[in-house]
């Protein structure tokens, strides 16, 4: 279980005054669950994801994971504790083969068949990718799918995905939905997905809406999603009227 208690995160703007990105945020994520976090751009969603992984440190408040205070833990220690993170823009690793990256992610000896299976799950032909370098020769969509394959290989109790649909083509996006649905079926696993995509929101157990650094709404998808869609349709009508 993940608990965020009275979480604040501030940064200094150009005038050196403090700007609150996350404001007194309290959230609990139970196991097992698939939680989608959505909301307007700049509302604090990606910052929240980075706080959970330890990429950013909160100004105040606490983060508990399975009862342990991890607020001051390093990224590496959080990873060892069982947290995985998928970046909106995946990191490139020059000189590392796809096969080696997935083997490192698994943390144990995996067979060639296992590596091929992980790649297949994200819609990549293992024969074409297994011996390629994780470098600039790969497109953003290819990198994203390889990164998700490493998350599957890690098989941690908690996985956080920051806009996993970014750079993914339509066919791969459909495959991505199936990947999350399969992960969702795994016992004692919590998935947190930052996304605007309706199809990803639609497979969530719960949806959390964050804006201006606070939780604006939280509930089952059948409660939250219709309101979000009505709001989107209203915005589209207003924009259309302005042309």
PDB file of C-alpha atoms in Angstrom:
ATOM      1  CA  UNK A   1       0.000   0.000   0.000  1.00  0.00           C
ATOM      2  CA  UNK A   2       1.187   3.507  -0.857  1.00  0.00           C
ATOM      3  CA  UNK A   3       0.274   6.460   1.361  1.00  0.00           C
ATOM      4  CA  UNK A   4       0.896  10.145   0.665  1.00  0.00           C
ATOM      5  CA  UNK A   5       0.444  12.226   3.799  1.00  0.00           C
ATOM      6  CA  UNK A   6       0.150  16.041   3.773  1.00  0.00           C
ATOM      7  CA  UNK A   7       2.448  16.256   0.770  1.00  0.00           C
ATOM      8  CA  UNK A   8       3.731  19.657  -0.373  1.00  0.00           C
ATOM      9  CA  UNK A   9       6.157  20.448  -3.178  1.00  0.00           C
ATOM     10  CA  UNK A  10       7.368  23.966  -3.931  1.00  0.00           C
ATOM     11  CA  UNK A  11       9.768  25.407  -6.488  1.00  0.00           C
ATOM     12  CA  UNK A  12      11.252  28.864  -6.958  1.00  0.00           C
ATOM     13  CA  UNK A  13       9.999  30.740 -10.014  1.00  0.00           C
ATOM     14  CA  UNK A  14      11.888  33.392 -12.029  1.00  0.00           C
ATOM     15  CA  UNK A  15      11.142  36.035  -9.404  1.00  0.00           C
ATOM     16  CA  UNK A  16      12.564  33.713  -6.702  1.00  0.00           C
ATOM     17  CA  UNK A  17       9.173  33.472  -5.020  1.00  0.00           C
ATOM     18  CA  UNK A  18       7.871  30.030  -4.029  1.00  0.00           C
ATOM     19  CA  UNK A  19       5.339  28.341  -6.257  1.00  0.00           C
ATOM     20  CA  UNK A  20       3.324  25.421  -4.896  1.00  0.00           C
ATOM     21  CA  UNK A  21       3.074  22.529  -7.362  1.00  0.00           C
ATOM     22  CA  UNK A  22       1.599  20.028  -4.872  1.00  0.00           C
ATOM     23  CA  UNK A  23      -0.483  21.366  -1.970  1.00  0.00           C
ATOM     24  CA  UNK A  24      -1.321  19.358   1.151  1.00  0.00           C
ATOM     25  CA  UNK A  25      -2.087  16.238  -0.836  1.00  0.00           C
ATOM     26  CA  UNK A  26      -3.355  13.123   0.939  1.00  0.00           C
ATOM     27  CA  UNK A  27      -3.860   9.893  -1.010  1.00  0.00           C
ATOM     28  CA  UNK A  28      -3.895   6.167  -0.291  1.00  0.00           C
ATOM     29  CA  UNK A  29      -3.425   3.502  -2.974  1.00  0.00           C
ATOM     30  CA  UNK A  30      -4.589   0.052  -1.937  1.00  0.00           C
ATOM     31  CA  UNK A  31      -3.347  -3.286  -3.310  1.00  0.00           C
ATOM     32  CA  UNK A  32      -4.320  -4.527  -5.821  1.00  0.00           C
ATOM     33  CA  UNK A  33      -5.598  -1.686  -7.978  1.00  0.00           C
ATOM     34  CA  UNK A  34      -5.148   0.225 -11.201  1.00  0.00           C
ATOM     35  CA  UNK A  35      -5.414   3.948 -10.550  1.00  0.00           C
ATOM     36  CA  UNK A  36      -5.497   6.507 -13.370  1.00  0.00           C
ATOM     37  CA  UNK A  37      -4.445  10.058 -12.515  1.00  0.00           C
ATOM     38  CA  UNK A  38      -5.604  12.740 -14.920  1.00  0.00           C
ATOM     39  CA  UNK A  39      -6.191  16.472 -15.036  1.00  0.00           C
ATOM     40  CA  UNK A  40      -5.069  19.619 -16.881  1.00  0.00           C
ATOM     41  CA  UNK A  41      -1.491  20.118 -18.012  1.00  0.00           C
ATOM     42  CA  UNK A  42       0.624  21.756 -15.328  1.00  0.00           C
ATOM     43  CA  UNK A  43      -1.684  20.537 -12.582  1.00  0.00           C
ATOM     44  CA  UNK A  44       0.976  18.481 -10.771  1.00  0.00           C
ATOM     45  CA  UNK A  45       0.390  14.955 -12.097  1.00  0.00           C
ATOM     46  CA  UNK A  46       3.900  14.214 -13.371  1.00  0.00           C
ATOM     47  CA  UNK A  47       5.414  15.944 -10.355  1.00  0.00           C
ATOM     48  CA  UNK A  48       3.434  13.612  -8.122  1.00  0.00           C
ATOM     49  CA  UNK A  49       4.761  10.601 -10.050  1.00  0.00           C
ATOM     50  CA  UNK A  50       8.351  11.843  -9.614  1.00  0.00           C
ATOM     51  CA  UNK A  51       7.764  12.380  -5.894  1.00  0.00           C
ATOM     52  CA  UNK A  52       6.597   8.777  -5.517  1.00  0.00           C
ATOM     53  CA  UNK A  53       9.752   7.491  -7.246  1.00  0.00           C
ATOM     54  CA  UNK A  54      12.086   9.856  -5.398  1.00  0.00           C
ATOM     55  CA  UNK A  55      13.189  11.826  -8.464  1.00  0.00           C
ATOM     56  CA  UNK A  56      11.889  14.874  -6.610  1.00  0.00           C
ATOM     57  CA  UNK A  57      11.755  15.305  -2.837  1.00  0.00           C
ATOM     58  CA  UNK A  58       8.701  16.830  -1.140  1.00  0.00           C
ATOM     59  CA  UNK A  59       9.027  20.176   0.606  1.00  0.00           C
ATOM     60  CA  UNK A  60       7.095  18.622   3.479  1.00  0.00           C
ATOM     61  CA  UNK A  61       4.884  15.632   4.197  1.00  0.00           C
ATOM     62  CA  UNK A  62       5.510  11.892   4.167  1.00  0.00           C
ATOM     63  CA  UNK A  63       5.406   8.998   1.705  1.00  0.00           C
ATOM     64  CA  UNK A  64       4.810   5.517   3.124  1.00  0.00           C
ATOM     65  CA  UNK A  65       5.157   2.280   1.165  1.00  0.00           C
ATOM     66  CA  UNK A  66       3.863  -0.866   2.842  1.00  0.00           C
ATOM     67  CA  UNK A  67       4.076   0.924   6.177  1.00  0.00           C
ATOM     68  CA  UNK A  68       7.683   2.056   5.709  1.00  0.00           C
ATOM     69  CA  UNK A  69       8.548   5.753   5.534  1.00  0.00           C
ATOM     70  CA  UNK A  70      10.364   6.174   2.207  1.00  0.00           C
ATOM     71  CA  UNK A  71      10.248   9.999   2.095  1.00  0.00           C
ATOM     72  CA  UNK A  72      14.030  10.335   2.283  1.00  0.00           C
ATOM     73  CA  UNK A  73      14.888   7.120   0.419  1.00  0.00           C
ATOM     74  CA  UNK A  74      16.981   7.296  -2.750  1.00  0.00           C
ATOM     75  CA  UNK A  75      15.617   6.226  -6.137  1.00  0.00           C
ATOM     76  CA  UNK A  76      17.745   3.068  -5.972  1.00  0.00           C
ATOM     77  CA  UNK A  77      16.427   2.123  -2.532  1.00  0.00           C
ATOM     78  CA  UNK A  78      12.839   2.692  -3.620  1.00  0.00           C
ATOM     79  CA  UNK A  79      13.452   0.465  -6.625  1.00  0.00           C
ATOM     80  CA  UNK A  80      14.823  -2.230  -4.308  1.00  0.00           C
ATOM     81  CA  UNK A  81      11.762  -1.814  -2.090  1.00  0.00           C
ATOM     82  CA  UNK A  82       9.534  -2.719  -5.040  1.00  0.00           C
ATOM     83  CA  UNK A  83       8.676   0.456  -6.976  1.00  0.00           C
ATOM     84  CA  UNK A  84       9.057   0.730 -10.762  1.00  0.00           C
ATOM     85  CA  UNK A  85       8.810   3.894 -12.838  1.00  0.00           C
ATOM     86  CA  UNK A  86       8.259   4.459 -16.570  1.00  0.00           C
ATOM     87  CA  UNK A  87       9.283   7.894 -17.820  1.00  0.00           C
ATOM     88  CA  UNK A  88       7.201   9.997 -20.187  1.00  0.00           C
ATOM     89  CA  UNK A  89      10.361  10.199 -22.315  1.00  0.00           C
ATOM     90  CA  UNK A  90      12.378   6.990 -21.777  1.00  0.00           C
ATOM     91  CA  UNK A  91      16.109   7.127 -21.131  1.00  0.00           C
ATOM     92  CA  UNK A  92      18.532   5.907 -23.816  1.00  0.00           C
ATOM     93  CA  UNK A  93      21.428   3.643 -22.822  1.00  0.00           C
ATOM     94  CA  UNK A  94      24.204   3.759 -25.384  1.00  0.00           C
ATOM     95  CA  UNK A  95      26.224   0.532 -25.460  1.00  0.00           C
ATOM     96  CA  UNK A  96      23.568  -1.592 -23.739  1.00  0.00           C
ATOM     97  CA  UNK A  97      21.654  -4.208 -25.710  1.00  0.00           C
ATOM     98  CA  UNK A  98      17.907  -4.610 -25.316  1.00  0.00           C
ATOM     99  CA  UNK A  99      18.461  -8.165 -24.083  1.00  0.00           C
ATOM    100  CA  UNK A 100      20.900  -6.983 -21.387  1.00  0.00           C
ATOM    101  CA  UNK A 101      18.588  -4.175 -20.245  1.00  0.00           C
ATOM    102  CA  UNK A 102      15.661  -6.550 -19.751  1.00  0.00           C
ATOM    103  CA  UNK A 103      17.892  -9.074 -17.977  1.00  0.00           C
ATOM    104  CA  UNK A 104      19.106  -6.330 -15.601  1.00  0.00           C
ATOM    105  CA  UNK A 105      15.508  -5.272 -14.977  1.00  0.00           C
ATOM    106  CA  UNK A 106      14.468  -8.819 -14.119  1.00  0.00           C
ATOM    107  CA  UNK A 107      17.209  -8.936 -11.482  1.00  0.00           C
ATOM    108  CA  UNK A 108      17.919 -12.603 -12.033  1.00  0.00           C
ATOM    109  CA  UNK A 109      18.908 -15.044 -14.717  1.00  0.00           C
ATOM    110  CA  UNK A 110      16.262 -14.981 -17.406  1.00  0.00           C
ATOM    111  CA  UNK A 111      16.237 -17.169 -20.454  1.00  0.00           C
ATOM    112  CA  UNK A 112      16.256 -15.979 -24.030  1.00  0.00           C
ATOM    113  CA  UNK A 113      12.680 -17.249 -24.230  1.00  0.00           C
ATOM    114  CA  UNK A 114      11.714 -15.009 -21.281  1.00  0.00           C
ATOM    115  CA  UNK A 115      13.242 -11.914 -22.902  1.00  0.00           C
ATOM    116  CA  UNK A 116      11.452 -12.682 -26.172  1.00  0.00           C
ATOM    117  CA  UNK A 117       8.190 -13.109 -24.281  1.00  0.00           C
ATOM    118  CA  UNK A 118       8.541  -9.688 -22.588  1.00  0.00           C
ATOM    119  CA  UNK A 119       9.190  -8.023 -25.952  1.00  0.00           C
ATOM    120  CA  UNK A 120       6.308  -9.859 -27.575  1.00  0.00           C
ATOM    121  CA  UNK A 121       3.923  -8.606 -24.877  1.00  0.00           C
ATOM    122  CA  UNK A 122       4.654  -5.003 -25.878  1.00  0.00           C
ATOM    123  CA  UNK A 123       4.268  -5.736 -29.581  1.00  0.00           C
ATOM    124  CA  UNK A 124       7.929  -5.999 -30.619  1.00  0.00           C
ATOM    125  CA  UNK A 125       9.432  -8.817 -32.671  1.00  0.00           C
ATOM    126  CA  UNK A 126      12.213 -10.166 -30.469  1.00  0.00           C
ATOM    127  CA  UNK A 127      14.328 -11.224 -33.449  1.00  0.00           C
ATOM    128  CA  UNK A 128      14.473  -7.596 -34.642  1.00  0.00           C
ATOM    129  CA  UNK A 129      15.187  -5.969 -31.285  1.00  0.00           C
ATOM    130  CA  UNK A 130      16.909  -8.309 -28.864  1.00  0.00           C
ATOM    131  CA  UNK A 131      20.467  -7.444 -29.983  1.00  0.00           C
ATOM    132  CA  UNK A 132      19.905  -3.769 -30.747  1.00  0.00           C
ATOM    133  CA  UNK A 133      21.455  -1.015 -28.654  1.00  0.00           C
ATOM    134  CA  UNK A 134      19.092   1.062 -26.518  1.00  0.00           C
ATOM    135  CA  UNK A 135      20.260   4.261 -28.204  1.00  0.00           C
ATOM    136  CA  UNK A 136      19.281   6.950 -30.696  1.00  0.00           C
ATOM    137  CA  UNK A 137      18.700   4.362 -33.433  1.00  0.00           C
ATOM    138  CA  UNK A 138      15.394   3.514 -31.725  1.00  0.00           C
ATOM    139  CA  UNK A 139      12.319   5.692 -32.148  1.00  0.00           C
ATOM    140  CA  UNK A 140      10.514   7.179 -29.160  1.00  0.00           C
ATOM    141  CA  UNK A 141       7.711   4.638 -29.528  1.00  0.00           C
ATOM    142  CA  UNK A 142      10.163   1.731 -29.663  1.00  0.00           C
ATOM    143  CA  UNK A 143      11.944   2.996 -26.564  1.00  0.00           C
ATOM    144  CA  UNK A 144       8.636   3.379 -24.745  1.00  0.00           C
ATOM    145  CA  UNK A 145       7.655  -0.220 -25.477  1.00  0.00           C
ATOM    146  CA  UNK A 146      11.078  -1.531 -24.434  1.00  0.00           C
ATOM    147  CA  UNK A 147      10.819   0.441 -21.197  1.00  0.00           C
ATOM    148  CA  UNK A 148       7.408  -1.092 -20.481  1.00  0.00           C
ATOM    149  CA  UNK A 149       8.902  -4.534 -21.186  1.00  0.00           C
ATOM    150  CA  UNK A 150      11.481  -3.853 -18.448  1.00  0.00           C
ATOM    151  CA  UNK A 151       8.668  -2.922 -16.038  1.00  0.00           C
ATOM    152  CA  UNK A 152       6.946  -6.230 -16.807  1.00  0.00           C
ATOM    153  CA  UNK A 153      10.248  -8.044 -16.241  1.00  0.00           C
ATOM    154  CA  UNK A 154      10.779  -6.326 -12.879  1.00  0.00           C
ATOM    155  CA  UNK A 155       7.343  -7.466 -11.666  1.00  0.00           C
ATOM    156  CA  UNK A 156       7.280  -5.100  -8.693  1.00  0.00           C
ATOM    157  CA  UNK A 157       4.309  -4.576  -6.349  1.00  0.00           C
ATOM    158  CA  UNK A 158       4.014  -0.919  -7.455  1.00  0.00           C
ATOM    159  CA  UNK A 159       4.544   0.478 -10.955  1.00  0.00           C
ATOM    160  CA  UNK A 160       4.099   4.132 -11.949  1.00  0.00           C
ATOM    161  CA  UNK A 161       3.652   5.076 -15.614  1.00  0.00           C
ATOM    162  CA  UNK A 162       3.940   8.725 -16.678  1.00  0.00           C
ATOM    163  CA  UNK A 163       1.870   9.141 -19.871  1.00  0.00           C
ATOM    164  CA  UNK A 164       2.739   5.712 -21.316  1.00  0.00           C
ATOM    165  CA  UNK A 165       0.834   6.475 -24.521  1.00  0.00           C
ATOM    166  CA  UNK A 166       3.298   9.236 -25.544  1.00  0.00           C
ATOM    167  CA  UNK A 167       4.935   8.401 -28.876  1.00  0.00           C
ATOM    168  CA  UNK A 168       2.969   5.164 -29.281  1.00  0.00           C
ATOM    169  CA  UNK A 169       1.263   4.471 -32.627  1.00  0.00           C
ATOM    170  CA  UNK A 170      -2.387   3.391 -32.769  1.00  0.00           C
ATOM    171  CA  UNK A 171      -1.707  -0.357 -33.156  1.00  0.00           C
ATOM    172  CA  UNK A 172       0.826  -0.352 -30.347  1.00  0.00           C
ATOM    173  CA  UNK A 173      -1.559   1.637 -28.160  1.00  0.00           C
ATOM    174  CA  UNK A 174      -4.163  -1.117 -28.467  1.00  0.00           C
ATOM    175  CA  UNK A 175      -1.473  -3.602 -27.499  1.00  0.00           C
ATOM    176  CA  UNK A 176      -0.526  -1.361 -24.565  1.00  0.00           C
ATOM    177  CA  UNK A 177      -4.098  -1.528 -23.261  1.00  0.00           C
ATOM    178  CA  UNK A 178      -3.864  -5.332 -23.235  1.00  0.00           C
ATOM    179  CA  UNK A 179      -0.521  -5.151 -21.391  1.00  0.00           C
ATOM    180  CA  UNK A 180      -2.070  -3.078 -18.595  1.00  0.00           C
ATOM    181  CA  UNK A 181      -5.126  -5.301 -18.449  1.00  0.00           C
ATOM    182  CA  UNK A 182      -2.853  -8.346 -18.035  1.00  0.00           C
ATOM    183  CA  UNK A 183      -0.812  -6.586 -15.338  1.00  0.00           C
ATOM    184  CA  UNK A 184      -4.051  -5.576 -13.633  1.00  0.00           C
ATOM    185  CA  UNK A 185      -4.996  -9.242 -13.244  1.00  0.00           C
ATOM    186  CA  UNK A 186      -1.790  -9.983 -11.311  1.00  0.00           C
ATOM    187  CA  UNK A 187      -2.459 -10.327  -7.592  1.00  0.00           C
ATOM    188  CA  UNK A 188      -1.087  -7.804  -5.093  1.00  0.00           C
ATOM    189  CA  UNK A 189       0.038  -5.322  -7.761  1.00  0.00           C
ATOM    190  CA  UNK A 190      -0.745  -1.612  -7.868  1.00  0.00           C
ATOM    191  CA  UNK A 191      -0.488   0.336 -11.124  1.00  0.00           C
ATOM    192  CA  UNK A 192      -0.589   4.136 -11.195  1.00  0.00           C
ATOM    193  CA  UNK A 193      -1.021   5.559 -14.696  1.00  0.00           C
ATOM    194  CA  UNK A 194      -0.744   9.268 -15.471  1.00  0.00           C
ATOM    195  CA  UNK A 195      -2.795   9.822 -18.623  1.00  0.00           C
ATOM    196  CA  UNK A 196      -5.345  11.885 -20.555  1.00  0.00           C
ATOM    197  CA  UNK A 197      -6.331   8.989 -22.800  1.00  0.00           C
ATOM    198  CA  UNK A 198      -9.955   7.889 -22.447  1.00  0.00           C
ATOM    199  CA  UNK A 199      -9.145   4.231 -23.232  1.00  0.00           C
ATOM    200  CA  UNK A 200      -6.589   4.094 -20.426  1.00  0.00           C
ATOM    201  CA  UNK A 201      -8.942   5.850 -18.020  1.00  0.00           C
ATOM    202  CA  UNK A 202     -11.620   3.337 -18.961  1.00  0.00           C
ATOM    203  CA  UNK A 203      -9.639   0.321 -17.690  1.00  0.00           C
ATOM    204  CA  UNK A 204      -8.887   1.917 -14.313  1.00  0.00           C
ATOM    205  CA  UNK A 205     -10.468   0.793 -11.070  1.00  0.00           C
ATOM    206  CA  UNK A 206     -10.436   4.399  -9.908  1.00  0.00           C
ATOM    207  CA  UNK A 207      -9.742   7.801 -11.450  1.00  0.00           C
ATOM    208  CA  UNK A 208      -8.119  10.684  -9.587  1.00  0.00           C
ATOM    209  CA  UNK A 209      -8.349  14.202 -11.018  1.00  0.00           C
ATOM    210  CA  UNK A 210      -5.544  16.554  -9.974  1.00  0.00           C
ATOM    211  CA  UNK A 211      -5.496  20.269 -10.783  1.00  0.00           C
ATOM    212  CA  UNK A 212      -3.579  23.139  -9.198  1.00  0.00           C
ATOM    213  CA  UNK A 213      -1.713  20.635  -7.044  1.00  0.00           C
ATOM    214  CA  UNK A 214      -4.751  19.269  -5.240  1.00  0.00           C
ATOM    215  CA  UNK A 215      -7.203  16.402  -5.705  1.00  0.00           C
ATOM    216  CA  UNK A 216     -10.274  17.762  -7.427  1.00  0.00           C
ATOM    217  CA  UNK A 217     -12.120  14.444  -7.624  1.00  0.00           C
ATOM    218  CA  UNK A 218     -11.653  10.748  -6.932  1.00  0.00           C
ATOM    219  CA  UNK A 219     -13.967   7.850  -7.567  1.00  0.00           C
ATOM    220  CA  UNK A 220     -14.867   4.809  -9.625  1.00  0.00           C
ATOM    221  CA  UNK A 221     -14.523   5.285 -13.374  1.00  0.00           C
ATOM    222  CA  UNK A 222     -18.302   5.122 -13.880  1.00  0.00           C
ATOM    223  CA  UNK A 223     -18.586   8.136 -11.563  1.00  0.00           C
ATOM    224  CA  UNK A 224     -15.657  10.248 -12.781  1.00  0.00           C
ATOM    225  CA  UNK A 225     -15.232   9.444 -16.489  1.00  0.00           C
ATOM    226  CA  UNK A 226     -18.682  10.665 -17.674  1.00  0.00           C
ATOM    227  CA  UNK A 227     -18.041  14.037 -16.008  1.00  0.00           C
ATOM    228  CA  UNK A 228     -14.609  14.292 -17.618  1.00  0.00           C
ATOM    229  CA  UNK A 229     -16.042  13.483 -21.044  1.00  0.00           C
ATOM    230  CA  UNK A 230     -18.839  16.035 -20.642  1.00  0.00           C
ATOM    231  CA  UNK A 231     -16.240  18.651 -19.705  1.00  0.00           C
ATOM    232  CA  UNK A 232     -14.146  17.795 -22.778  1.00  0.00           C
ATOM    233  CA  UNK A 233     -17.165  18.031 -25.079  1.00  0.00           C
ATOM    234  CA  UNK A 234     -18.084  21.436 -23.619  1.00  0.00           C
ATOM    235  CA  UNK A 235     -14.538  22.738 -24.209  1.00  0.00           C
ATOM    236  CA  UNK A 236     -14.615  21.488 -27.801  1.00  0.00           C
ATOM    237  CA  UNK A 237     -17.920  23.272 -28.446  1.00  0.00           C
ATOM    238  CA  UNK A 238     -16.531  26.517 -27.037  1.00  0.00           C
ATOM    239  CA  UNK A 239     -13.370  26.288 -29.173  1.00  0.00           C
ATOM    240  CA  UNK A 240     -15.473  25.506 -32.245  1.00  0.00           C
ATOM    241  CA  UNK A 241     -17.615  28.571 -31.652  1.00  0.00           C
ATOM    242  CA  UNK A 242     -14.526  30.784 -31.669  1.00  0.00           C
ATOM    243  CA  UNK A 243     -13.516  29.914 -35.263  1.00  0.00           C
TER     244      UNK A 243
END
